[in-house]
CSV table of C-alpha atoms and ligand atoms in Angstrom, one decimal:
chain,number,residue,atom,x,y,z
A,1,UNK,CA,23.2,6.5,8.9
A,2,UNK,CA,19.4,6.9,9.8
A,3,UNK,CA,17.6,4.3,11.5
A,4,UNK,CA,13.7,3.6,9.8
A,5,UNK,CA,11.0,1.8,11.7
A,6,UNK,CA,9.1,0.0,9.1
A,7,UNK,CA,5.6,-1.2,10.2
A,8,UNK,CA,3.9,-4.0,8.8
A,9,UNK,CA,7.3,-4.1,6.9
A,10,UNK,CA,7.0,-8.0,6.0
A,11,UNK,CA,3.5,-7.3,4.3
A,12,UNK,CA,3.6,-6.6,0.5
A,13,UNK,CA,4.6,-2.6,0.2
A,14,UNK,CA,6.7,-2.9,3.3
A,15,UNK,CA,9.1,-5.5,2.2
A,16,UNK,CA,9.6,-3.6,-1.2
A,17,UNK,CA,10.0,-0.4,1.0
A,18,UNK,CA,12.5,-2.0,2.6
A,19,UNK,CA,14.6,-3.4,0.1
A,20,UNK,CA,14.5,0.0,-1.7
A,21,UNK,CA,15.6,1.7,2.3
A,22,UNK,CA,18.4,-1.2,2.7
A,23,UNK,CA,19.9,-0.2,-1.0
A,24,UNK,CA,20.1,3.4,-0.1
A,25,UNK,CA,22.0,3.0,2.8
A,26,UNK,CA,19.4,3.2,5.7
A,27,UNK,CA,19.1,0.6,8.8
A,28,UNK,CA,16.2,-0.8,8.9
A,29,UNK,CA,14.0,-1.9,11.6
A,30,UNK,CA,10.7,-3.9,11.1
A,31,UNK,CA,7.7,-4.1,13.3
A,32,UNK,CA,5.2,-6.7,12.0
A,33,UNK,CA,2.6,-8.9,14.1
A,34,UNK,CA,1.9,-11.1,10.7
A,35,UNK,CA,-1.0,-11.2,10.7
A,36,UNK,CA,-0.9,-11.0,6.9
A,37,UNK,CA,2.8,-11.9,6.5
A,38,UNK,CA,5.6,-14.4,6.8
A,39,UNK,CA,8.4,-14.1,9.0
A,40,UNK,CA,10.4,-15.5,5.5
A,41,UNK,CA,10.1,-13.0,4.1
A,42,UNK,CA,12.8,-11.0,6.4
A,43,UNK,CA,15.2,-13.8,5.0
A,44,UNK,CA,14.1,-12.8,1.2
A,45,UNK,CA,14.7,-8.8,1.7
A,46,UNK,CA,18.1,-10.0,2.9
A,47,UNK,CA,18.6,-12.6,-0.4
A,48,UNK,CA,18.2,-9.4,-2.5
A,49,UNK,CA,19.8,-6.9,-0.6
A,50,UNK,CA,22.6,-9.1,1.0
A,51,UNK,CA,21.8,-6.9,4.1
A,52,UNK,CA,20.0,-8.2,7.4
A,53,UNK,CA,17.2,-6.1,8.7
A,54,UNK,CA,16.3,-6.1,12.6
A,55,UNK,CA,13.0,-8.0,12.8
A,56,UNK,CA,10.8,-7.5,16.0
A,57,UNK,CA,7.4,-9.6,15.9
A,58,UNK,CA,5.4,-7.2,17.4
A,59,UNK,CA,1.4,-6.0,17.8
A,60,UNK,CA,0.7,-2.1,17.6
A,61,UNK,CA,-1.9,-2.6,20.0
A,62,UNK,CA,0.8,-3.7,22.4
A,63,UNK,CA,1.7,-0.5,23.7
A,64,UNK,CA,4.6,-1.7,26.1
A,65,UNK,CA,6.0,-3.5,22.9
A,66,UNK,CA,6.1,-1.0,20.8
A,67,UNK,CA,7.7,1.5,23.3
A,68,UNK,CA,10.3,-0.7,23.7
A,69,UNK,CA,11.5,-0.9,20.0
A,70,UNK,CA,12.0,3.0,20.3
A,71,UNK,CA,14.1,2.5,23.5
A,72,UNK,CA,16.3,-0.7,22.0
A,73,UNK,CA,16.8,1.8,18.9
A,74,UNK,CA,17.5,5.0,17.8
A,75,UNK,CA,14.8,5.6,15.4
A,76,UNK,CA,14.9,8.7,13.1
A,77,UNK,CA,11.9,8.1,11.1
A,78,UNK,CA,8.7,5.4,10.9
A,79,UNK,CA,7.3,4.3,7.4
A,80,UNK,CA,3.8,2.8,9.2
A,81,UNK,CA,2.5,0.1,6.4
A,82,UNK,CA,0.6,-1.9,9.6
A,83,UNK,CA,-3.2,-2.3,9.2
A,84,UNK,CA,-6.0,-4.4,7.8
A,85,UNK,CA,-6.5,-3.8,4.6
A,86,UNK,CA,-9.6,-5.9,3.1
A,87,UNK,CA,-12.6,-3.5,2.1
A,88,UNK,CA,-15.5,-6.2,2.0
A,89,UNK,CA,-14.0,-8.0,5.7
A,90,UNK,CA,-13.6,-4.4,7.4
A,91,UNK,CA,-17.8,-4.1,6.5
A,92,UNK,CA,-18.3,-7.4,8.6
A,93,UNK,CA,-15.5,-6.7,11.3
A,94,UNK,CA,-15.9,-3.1,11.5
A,95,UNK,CA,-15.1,-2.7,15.4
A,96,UNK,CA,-11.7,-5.1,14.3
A,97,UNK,CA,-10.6,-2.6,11.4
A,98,UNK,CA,-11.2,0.7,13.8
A,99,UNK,CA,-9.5,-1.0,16.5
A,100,UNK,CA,-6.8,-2.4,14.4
A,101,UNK,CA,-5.7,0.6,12.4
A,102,UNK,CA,-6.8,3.7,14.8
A,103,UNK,CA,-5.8,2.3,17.7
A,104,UNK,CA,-2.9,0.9,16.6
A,105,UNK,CA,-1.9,4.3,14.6
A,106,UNK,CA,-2.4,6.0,18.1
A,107,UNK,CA,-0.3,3.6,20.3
A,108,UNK,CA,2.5,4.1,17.8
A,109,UNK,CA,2.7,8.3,17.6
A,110,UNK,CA,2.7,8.0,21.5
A,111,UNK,CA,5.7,5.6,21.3
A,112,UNK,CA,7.1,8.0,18.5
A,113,UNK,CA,5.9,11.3,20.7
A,114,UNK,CA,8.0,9.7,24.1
A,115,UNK,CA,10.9,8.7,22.0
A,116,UNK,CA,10.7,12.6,20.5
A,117,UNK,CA,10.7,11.0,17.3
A,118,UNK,CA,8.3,13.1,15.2
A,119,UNK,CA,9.0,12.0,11.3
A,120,UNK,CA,6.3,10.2,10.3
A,121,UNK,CA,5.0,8.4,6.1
A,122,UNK,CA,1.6,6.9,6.6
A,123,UNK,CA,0.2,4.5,4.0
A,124,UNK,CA,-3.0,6.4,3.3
A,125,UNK,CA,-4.7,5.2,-0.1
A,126,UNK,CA,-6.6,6.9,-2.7
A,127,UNK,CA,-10.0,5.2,-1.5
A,128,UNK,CA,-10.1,8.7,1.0
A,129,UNK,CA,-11.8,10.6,-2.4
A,130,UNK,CA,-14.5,8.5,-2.0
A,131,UNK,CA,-17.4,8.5,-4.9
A,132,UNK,CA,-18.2,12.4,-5.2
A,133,UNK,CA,-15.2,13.9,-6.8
A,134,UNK,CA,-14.0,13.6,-9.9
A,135,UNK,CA,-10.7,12.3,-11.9
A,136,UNK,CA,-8.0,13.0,-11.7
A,137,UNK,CA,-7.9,13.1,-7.9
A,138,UNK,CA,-6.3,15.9,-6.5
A,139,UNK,CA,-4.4,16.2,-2.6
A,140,UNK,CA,-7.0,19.2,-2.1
A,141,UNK,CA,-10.6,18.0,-2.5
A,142,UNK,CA,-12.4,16.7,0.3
A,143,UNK,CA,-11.9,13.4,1.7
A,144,UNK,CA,-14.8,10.6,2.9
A,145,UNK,CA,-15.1,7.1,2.7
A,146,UNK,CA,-17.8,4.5,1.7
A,147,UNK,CA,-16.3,1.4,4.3
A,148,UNK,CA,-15.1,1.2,7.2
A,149,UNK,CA,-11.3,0.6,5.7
A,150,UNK,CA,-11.8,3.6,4.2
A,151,UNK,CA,-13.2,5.7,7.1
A,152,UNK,CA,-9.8,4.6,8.6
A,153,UNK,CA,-7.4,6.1,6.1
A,154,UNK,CA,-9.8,9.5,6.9
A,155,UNK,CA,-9.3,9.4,10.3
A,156,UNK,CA,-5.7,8.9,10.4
A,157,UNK,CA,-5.0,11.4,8.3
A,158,UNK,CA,-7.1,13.6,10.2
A,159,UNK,CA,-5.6,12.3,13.6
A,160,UNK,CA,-2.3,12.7,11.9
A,161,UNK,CA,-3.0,16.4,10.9
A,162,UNK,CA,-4.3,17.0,14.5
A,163,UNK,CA,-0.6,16.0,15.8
A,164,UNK,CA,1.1,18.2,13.6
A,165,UNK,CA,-1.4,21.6,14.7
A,166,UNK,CA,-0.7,20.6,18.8
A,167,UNK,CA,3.2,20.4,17.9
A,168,UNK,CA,4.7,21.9,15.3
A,169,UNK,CA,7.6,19.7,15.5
A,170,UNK,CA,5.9,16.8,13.4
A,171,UNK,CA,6.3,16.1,9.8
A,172,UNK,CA,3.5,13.9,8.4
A,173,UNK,CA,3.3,12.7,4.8
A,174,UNK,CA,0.4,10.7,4.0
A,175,UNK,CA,1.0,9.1,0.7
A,176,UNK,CA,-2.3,8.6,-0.9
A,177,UNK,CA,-1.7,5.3,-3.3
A,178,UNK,CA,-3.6,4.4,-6.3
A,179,UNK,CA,-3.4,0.5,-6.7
A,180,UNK,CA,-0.2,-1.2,-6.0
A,181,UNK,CA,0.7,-4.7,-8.4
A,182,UNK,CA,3.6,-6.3,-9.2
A,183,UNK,CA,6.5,-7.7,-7.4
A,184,UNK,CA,10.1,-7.0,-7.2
A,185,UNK,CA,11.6,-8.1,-10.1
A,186,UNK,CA,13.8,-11.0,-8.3
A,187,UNK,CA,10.3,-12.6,-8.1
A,188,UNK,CA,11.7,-13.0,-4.5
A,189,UNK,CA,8.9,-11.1,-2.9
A,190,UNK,CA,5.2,-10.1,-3.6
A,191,UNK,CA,1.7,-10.1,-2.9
A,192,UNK,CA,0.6,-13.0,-0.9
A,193,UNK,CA,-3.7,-12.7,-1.0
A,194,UNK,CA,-4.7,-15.1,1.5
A,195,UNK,CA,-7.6,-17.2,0.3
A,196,UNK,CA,-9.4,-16.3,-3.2
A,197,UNK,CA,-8.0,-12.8,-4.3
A,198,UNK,CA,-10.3,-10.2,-3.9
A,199,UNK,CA,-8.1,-7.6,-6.4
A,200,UNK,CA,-8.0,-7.8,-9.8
A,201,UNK,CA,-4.3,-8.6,-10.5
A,202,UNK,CA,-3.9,-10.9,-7.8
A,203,UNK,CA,-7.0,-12.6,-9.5
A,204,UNK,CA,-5.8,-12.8,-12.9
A,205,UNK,CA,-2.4,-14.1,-11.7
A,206,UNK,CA,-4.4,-17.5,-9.9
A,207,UNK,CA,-6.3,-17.9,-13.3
A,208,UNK,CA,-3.1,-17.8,-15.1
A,209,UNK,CA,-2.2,-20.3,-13.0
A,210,UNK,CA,-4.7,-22.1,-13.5
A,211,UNK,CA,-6.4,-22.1,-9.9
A,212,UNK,CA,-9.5,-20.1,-11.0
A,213,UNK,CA,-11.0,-20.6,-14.1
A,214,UNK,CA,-12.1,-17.6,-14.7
A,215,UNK,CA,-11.7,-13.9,-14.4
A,216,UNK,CA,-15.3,-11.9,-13.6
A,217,UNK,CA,-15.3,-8.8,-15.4
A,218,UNK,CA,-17.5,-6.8,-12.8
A,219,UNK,CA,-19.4,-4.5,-15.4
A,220,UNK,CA,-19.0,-3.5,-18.7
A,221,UNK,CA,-21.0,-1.2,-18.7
A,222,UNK,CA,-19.6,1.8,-17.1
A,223,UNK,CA,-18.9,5.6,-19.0
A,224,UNK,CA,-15.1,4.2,-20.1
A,225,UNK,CA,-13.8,3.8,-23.6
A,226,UNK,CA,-14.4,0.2,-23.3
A,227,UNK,CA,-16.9,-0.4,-20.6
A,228,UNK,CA,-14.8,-1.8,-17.7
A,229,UNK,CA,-13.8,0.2,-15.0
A,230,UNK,CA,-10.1,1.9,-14.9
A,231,UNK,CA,-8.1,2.3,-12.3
A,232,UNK,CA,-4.1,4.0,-12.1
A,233,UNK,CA,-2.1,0.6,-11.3
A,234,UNK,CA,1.1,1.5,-9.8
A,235,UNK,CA,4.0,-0.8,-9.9
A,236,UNK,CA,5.6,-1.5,-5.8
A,237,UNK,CA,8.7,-0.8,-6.7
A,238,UNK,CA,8.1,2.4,-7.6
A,239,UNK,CA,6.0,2.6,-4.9
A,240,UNK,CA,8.4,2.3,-2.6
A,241,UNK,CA,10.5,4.5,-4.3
A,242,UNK,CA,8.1,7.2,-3.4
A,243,UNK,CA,8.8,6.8,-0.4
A,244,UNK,CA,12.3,7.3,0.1
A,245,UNK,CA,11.7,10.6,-1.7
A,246,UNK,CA,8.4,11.3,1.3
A,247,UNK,CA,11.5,10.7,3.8
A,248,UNK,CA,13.4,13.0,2.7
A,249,UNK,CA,10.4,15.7,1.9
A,250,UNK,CA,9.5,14.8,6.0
A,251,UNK,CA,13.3,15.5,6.9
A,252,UNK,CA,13.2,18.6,5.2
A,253,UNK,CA,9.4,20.1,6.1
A,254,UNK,CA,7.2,20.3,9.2
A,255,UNK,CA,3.7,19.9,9.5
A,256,UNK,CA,0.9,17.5,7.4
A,257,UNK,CA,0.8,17.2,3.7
A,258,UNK,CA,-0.6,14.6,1.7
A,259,UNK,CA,0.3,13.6,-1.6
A,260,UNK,CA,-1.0,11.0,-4.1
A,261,UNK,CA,1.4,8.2,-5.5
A,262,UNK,CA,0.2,7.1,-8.8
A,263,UNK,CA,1.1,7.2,-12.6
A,264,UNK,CA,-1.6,9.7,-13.5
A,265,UNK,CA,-2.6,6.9,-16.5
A,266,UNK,CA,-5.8,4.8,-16.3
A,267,UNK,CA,-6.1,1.0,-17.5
A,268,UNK,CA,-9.3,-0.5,-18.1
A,269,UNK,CA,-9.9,-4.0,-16.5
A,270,UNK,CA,-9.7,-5.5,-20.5
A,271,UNK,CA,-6.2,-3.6,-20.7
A,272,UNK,CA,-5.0,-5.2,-18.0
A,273,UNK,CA,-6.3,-8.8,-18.9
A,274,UNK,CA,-4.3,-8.0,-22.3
A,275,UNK,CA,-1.0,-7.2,-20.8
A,276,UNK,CA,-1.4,-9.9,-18.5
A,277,UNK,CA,-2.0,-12.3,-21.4
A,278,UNK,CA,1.5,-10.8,-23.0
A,279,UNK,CA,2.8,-11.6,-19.9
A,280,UNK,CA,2.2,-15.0,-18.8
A,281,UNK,CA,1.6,-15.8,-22.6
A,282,UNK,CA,-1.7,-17.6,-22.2
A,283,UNK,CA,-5.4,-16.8,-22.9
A,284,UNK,CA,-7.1,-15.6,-19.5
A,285,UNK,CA,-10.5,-16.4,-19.9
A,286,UNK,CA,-13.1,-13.8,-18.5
A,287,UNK,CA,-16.9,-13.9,-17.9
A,288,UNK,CA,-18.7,-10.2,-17.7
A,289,UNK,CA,-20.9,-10.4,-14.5
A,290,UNK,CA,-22.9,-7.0,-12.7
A,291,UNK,CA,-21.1,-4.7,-11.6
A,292,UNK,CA,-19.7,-5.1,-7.6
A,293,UNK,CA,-21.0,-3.1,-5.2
A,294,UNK,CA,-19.3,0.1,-4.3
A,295,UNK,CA,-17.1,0.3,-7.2
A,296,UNK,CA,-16.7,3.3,-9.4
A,297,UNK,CA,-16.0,4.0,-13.1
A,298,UNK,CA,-12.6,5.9,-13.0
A,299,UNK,CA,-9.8,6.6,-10.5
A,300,UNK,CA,-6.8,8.4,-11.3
A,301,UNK,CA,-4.1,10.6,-10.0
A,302,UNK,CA,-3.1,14.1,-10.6
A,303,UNK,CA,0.6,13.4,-10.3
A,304,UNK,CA,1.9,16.7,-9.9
A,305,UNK,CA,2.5,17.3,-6.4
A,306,UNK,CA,4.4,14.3,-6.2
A,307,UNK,CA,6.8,15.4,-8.9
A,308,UNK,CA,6.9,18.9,-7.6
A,309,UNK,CA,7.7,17.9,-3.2
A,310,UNK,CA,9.1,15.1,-4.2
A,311,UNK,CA,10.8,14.9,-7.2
A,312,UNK,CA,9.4,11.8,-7.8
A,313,UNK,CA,7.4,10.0,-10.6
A,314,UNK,CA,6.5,6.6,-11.9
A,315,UNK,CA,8.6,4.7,-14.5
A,316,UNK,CA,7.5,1.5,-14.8
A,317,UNK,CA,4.8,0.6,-17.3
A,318,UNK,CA,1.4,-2.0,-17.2
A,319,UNK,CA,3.6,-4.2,-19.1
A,320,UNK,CA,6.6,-4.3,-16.9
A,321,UNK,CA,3.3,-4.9,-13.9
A,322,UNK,CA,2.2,-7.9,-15.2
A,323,UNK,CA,5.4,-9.6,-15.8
A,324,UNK,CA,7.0,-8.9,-13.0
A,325,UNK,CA,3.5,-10.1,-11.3
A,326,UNK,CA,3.7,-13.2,-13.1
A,327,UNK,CA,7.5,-14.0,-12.3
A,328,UNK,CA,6.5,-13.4,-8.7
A,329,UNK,CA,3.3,-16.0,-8.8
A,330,UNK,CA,5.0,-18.6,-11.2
A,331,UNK,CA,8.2,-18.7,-9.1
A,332,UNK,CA,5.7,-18.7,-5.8
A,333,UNK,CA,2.6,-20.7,-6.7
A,334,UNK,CA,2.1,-20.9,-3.2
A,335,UNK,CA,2.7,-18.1,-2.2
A,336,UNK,CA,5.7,-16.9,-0.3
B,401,NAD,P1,-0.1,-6.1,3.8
B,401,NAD,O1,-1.2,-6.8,4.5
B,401,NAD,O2,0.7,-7.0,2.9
B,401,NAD,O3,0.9,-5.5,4.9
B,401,NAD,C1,0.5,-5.0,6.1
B,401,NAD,C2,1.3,-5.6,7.2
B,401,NAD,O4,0.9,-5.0,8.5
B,401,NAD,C3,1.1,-7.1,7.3
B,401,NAD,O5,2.4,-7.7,7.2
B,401,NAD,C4,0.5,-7.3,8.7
B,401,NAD,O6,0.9,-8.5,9.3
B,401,NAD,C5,0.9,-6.1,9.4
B,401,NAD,N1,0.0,-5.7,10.5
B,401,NAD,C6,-1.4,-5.5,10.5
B,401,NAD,N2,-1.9,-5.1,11.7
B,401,NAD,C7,-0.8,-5.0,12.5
B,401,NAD,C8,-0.6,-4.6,13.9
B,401,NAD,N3,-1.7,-4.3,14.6
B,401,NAD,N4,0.6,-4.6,14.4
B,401,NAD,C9,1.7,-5.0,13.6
B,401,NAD,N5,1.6,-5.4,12.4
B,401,NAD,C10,0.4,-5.4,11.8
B,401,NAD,O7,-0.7,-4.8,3.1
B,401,NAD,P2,0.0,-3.9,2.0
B,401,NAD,O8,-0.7,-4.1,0.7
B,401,NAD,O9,1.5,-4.0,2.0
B,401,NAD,O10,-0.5,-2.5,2.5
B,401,NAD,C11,0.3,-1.7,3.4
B,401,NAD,C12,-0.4,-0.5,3.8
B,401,NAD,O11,-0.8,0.2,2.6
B,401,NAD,C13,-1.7,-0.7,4.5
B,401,NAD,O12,-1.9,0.2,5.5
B,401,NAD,C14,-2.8,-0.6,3.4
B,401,NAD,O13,-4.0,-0.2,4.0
B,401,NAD,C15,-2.2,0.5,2.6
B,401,NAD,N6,-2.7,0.5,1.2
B,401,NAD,C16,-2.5,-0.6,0.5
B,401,NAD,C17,-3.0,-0.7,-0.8
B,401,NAD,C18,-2.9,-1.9,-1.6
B,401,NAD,O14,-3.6,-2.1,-2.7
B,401,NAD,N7,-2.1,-2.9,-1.3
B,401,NAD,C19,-3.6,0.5,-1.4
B,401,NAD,C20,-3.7,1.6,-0.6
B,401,NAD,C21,-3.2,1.6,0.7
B,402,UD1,C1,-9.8,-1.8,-4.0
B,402,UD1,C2,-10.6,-1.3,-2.9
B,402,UD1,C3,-9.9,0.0,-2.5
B,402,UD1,C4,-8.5,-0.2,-2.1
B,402,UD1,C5,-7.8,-0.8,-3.3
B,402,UD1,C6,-6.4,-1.1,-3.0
B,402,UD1,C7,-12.8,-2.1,-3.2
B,402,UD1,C8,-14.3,-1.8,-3.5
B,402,UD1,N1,-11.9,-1.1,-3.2
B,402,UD1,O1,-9.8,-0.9,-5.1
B,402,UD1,O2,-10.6,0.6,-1.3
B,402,UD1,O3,-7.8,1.1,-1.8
B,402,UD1,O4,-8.4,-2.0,-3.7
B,402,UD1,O5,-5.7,-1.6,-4.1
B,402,UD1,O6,-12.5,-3.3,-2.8
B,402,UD1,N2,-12.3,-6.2,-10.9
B,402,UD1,C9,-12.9,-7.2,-11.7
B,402,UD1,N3,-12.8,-8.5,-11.4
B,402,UD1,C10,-12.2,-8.9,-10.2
B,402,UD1,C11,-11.6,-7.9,-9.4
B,402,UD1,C12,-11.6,-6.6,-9.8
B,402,UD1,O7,-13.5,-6.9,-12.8
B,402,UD1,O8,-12.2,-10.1,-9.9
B,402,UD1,C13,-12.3,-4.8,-11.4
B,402,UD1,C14,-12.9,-3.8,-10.4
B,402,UD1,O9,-14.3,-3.7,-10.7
B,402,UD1,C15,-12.2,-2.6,-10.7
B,402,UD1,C16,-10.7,-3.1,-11.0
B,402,UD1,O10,-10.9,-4.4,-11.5
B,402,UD1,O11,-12.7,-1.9,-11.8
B,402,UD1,C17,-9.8,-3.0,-9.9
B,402,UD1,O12,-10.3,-3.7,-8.8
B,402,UD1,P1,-9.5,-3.9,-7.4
B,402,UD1,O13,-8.1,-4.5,-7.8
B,402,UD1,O14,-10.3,-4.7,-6.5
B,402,UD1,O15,-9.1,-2.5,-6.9
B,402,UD1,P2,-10.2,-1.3,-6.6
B,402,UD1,O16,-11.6,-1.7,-6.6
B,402,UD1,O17,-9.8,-0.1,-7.4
């Protein structure tokens, strides 16, 4: 039986990566400072999958730390979810987001490199095709950033990339993910937005709940069939499905190769809203402000490459998003 470090694997991809790892027969071990997550939720991945997961709370940035969890374990592969993740805080905290997910990324390949474990899935997102190229998004075009959250996905990859020219022993797959909703379908675990959400599902599901009166429609203006701005929402689960399959790819193939996780469909902020209302079965009332700053009209993935490396695609539908979104949020109105 393989042995997967999970980082950041009590955050919101993580735990659903892990459940998905525990039910095809892996051992998994998570690393997770929570600094966005609740030790609880170790307890939940076990509720679902009956299975205990070995739980170190522990900082990347901790060197010493980290090397230990390689020396207490045999660890055949890492899945590294840990990193700060808000766009709008990394462009006040810039220093903490470089120093949070470089350095953090870099402490962890040398644990890997001295543990001569060299298997590596790195959350990368789709942010990396910045605002030049166009939809769908394809693994080849050129990668840049508008943030400094962003600029971290770039340099990882890159750093990531580098690692795999100086040895050719690494296998890297960056997963480049469209945007994640939904929650696993026990409603057992989820997204957990601290504060006022700052993404649109997470957003809609506190209106629902009648937290936030509104929803802000940023823009309707945009080049889109209906004005609002459409994004490729991916349900988690088969999220983390994806990256089982990336496990197996990195098992099988040296070197770096990045590949997008999406469903290759677009839903328009109004499409979502709709579905969400079939959901939760209650008007969500919405107020069209200016568009937000840095936002584009379209994203989407080119889906191909996944399905080709990985024989993988997405199943789940914007329907089967919002309810299991809503199960999550009405069975956790607190959170987790
Ligand atoms: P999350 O915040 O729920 O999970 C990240 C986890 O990492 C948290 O539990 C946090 O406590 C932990 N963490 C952060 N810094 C750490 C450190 N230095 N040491 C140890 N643990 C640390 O986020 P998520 O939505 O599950 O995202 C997981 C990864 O996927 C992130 O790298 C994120 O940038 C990337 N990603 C997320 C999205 C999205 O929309 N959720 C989209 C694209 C990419
Ligand atoms: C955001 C991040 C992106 C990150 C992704 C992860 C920004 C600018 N971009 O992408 O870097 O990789 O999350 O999921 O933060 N919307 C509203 N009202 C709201 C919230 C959102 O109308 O209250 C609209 C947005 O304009 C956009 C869509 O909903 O058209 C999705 O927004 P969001 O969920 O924030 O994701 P992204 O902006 O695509």
């Amino acid at each position: 039986m393989q042995t997967i470090l999970v980082t950041g694997g009590t955050g919101f991809i993580g735990s659903h990566t892990c459940v998905e790892l525990i039910q095809a027969g892996y051992d998994v071990v998570i690393l997770d400072n929570l600094s966005n997550s609740k030790e609880s939720c170790v307890d939940r991945i076990k509720e679902i999958t009956g299975v205990g997961v070995k739980f170190y709370k522990a900082d990347l940035l901790d060197l010493e730390s980290t090397k230990r969890i390689f020396d207490e374990n045999k660890i055949d592969s890492v899945i590294h979810f840990a990193g700060l993740k808000a766009v709008g805080e990394s462009v006040e905290k810039p220093l903490e987001y470089y120093e949070n997910n470089i350095g953090g990324t870099i402490n962890l390949i040398k644990a890997m490199r001295d543990a001569n474990c060299k298997s590596i899935v790195f959350s990368s997102s789709a942010t990396v095709y910045g605002v030049n190229n166009k939809v769908p998004y394809t693994e080849e075009m050129t990668t840049s950033a508008t943030n400094p959250y962003g600029y971290t996905k770039v340099m990882i990859e890159q750093i990531l990339n580098d690692m795999t020219v100086s040895d050719k022993d690494w296998s890297v797959v960056a997963l480049r993910y469209f945007n994640p909703i939904g929650a696993h379908e026990s409603g057992l675990i989820g997204e957990n937005p601290n504060g006022i959400p700052n993404n649109l599902v997470p957003y809609i599901a506190q209106v629902a709940l009648g937290k936030l009166e509104h929803l802000r429609v940023f823009g309707d203006d945009y080049e889109t069939p209906d004005g609002t701005g459409v994004r490729d929402y991916i349900h988690v689960t088969d999220l983390a499905k994806g990256h089982l399959a990336a496990l197996e790819y990195a098992a099988e193939n040296k070197g770096f190769q990045p590949i997008n996780l999406g469903t290759g469909n677009g839903s328009s902020v109004m499409e979502v809203v709709k579905a969400y209302e079939k959901a939760c079965g209650k008007n969500i009332p919405v107020v069209v402000t200016p568009r937000r700053a840095g936002d584009i009209a379209e994203s989407y993935a080119e889906t191909s490459l996944a399905k080709k490396l990985l024989g993988w695609e997405a199943k789940l539908d914007i329907s089967k998003m919002c309810e299991d979104s809503w199960n999550f949020t009405m069975k956790n109105p607190e959170g987790m």
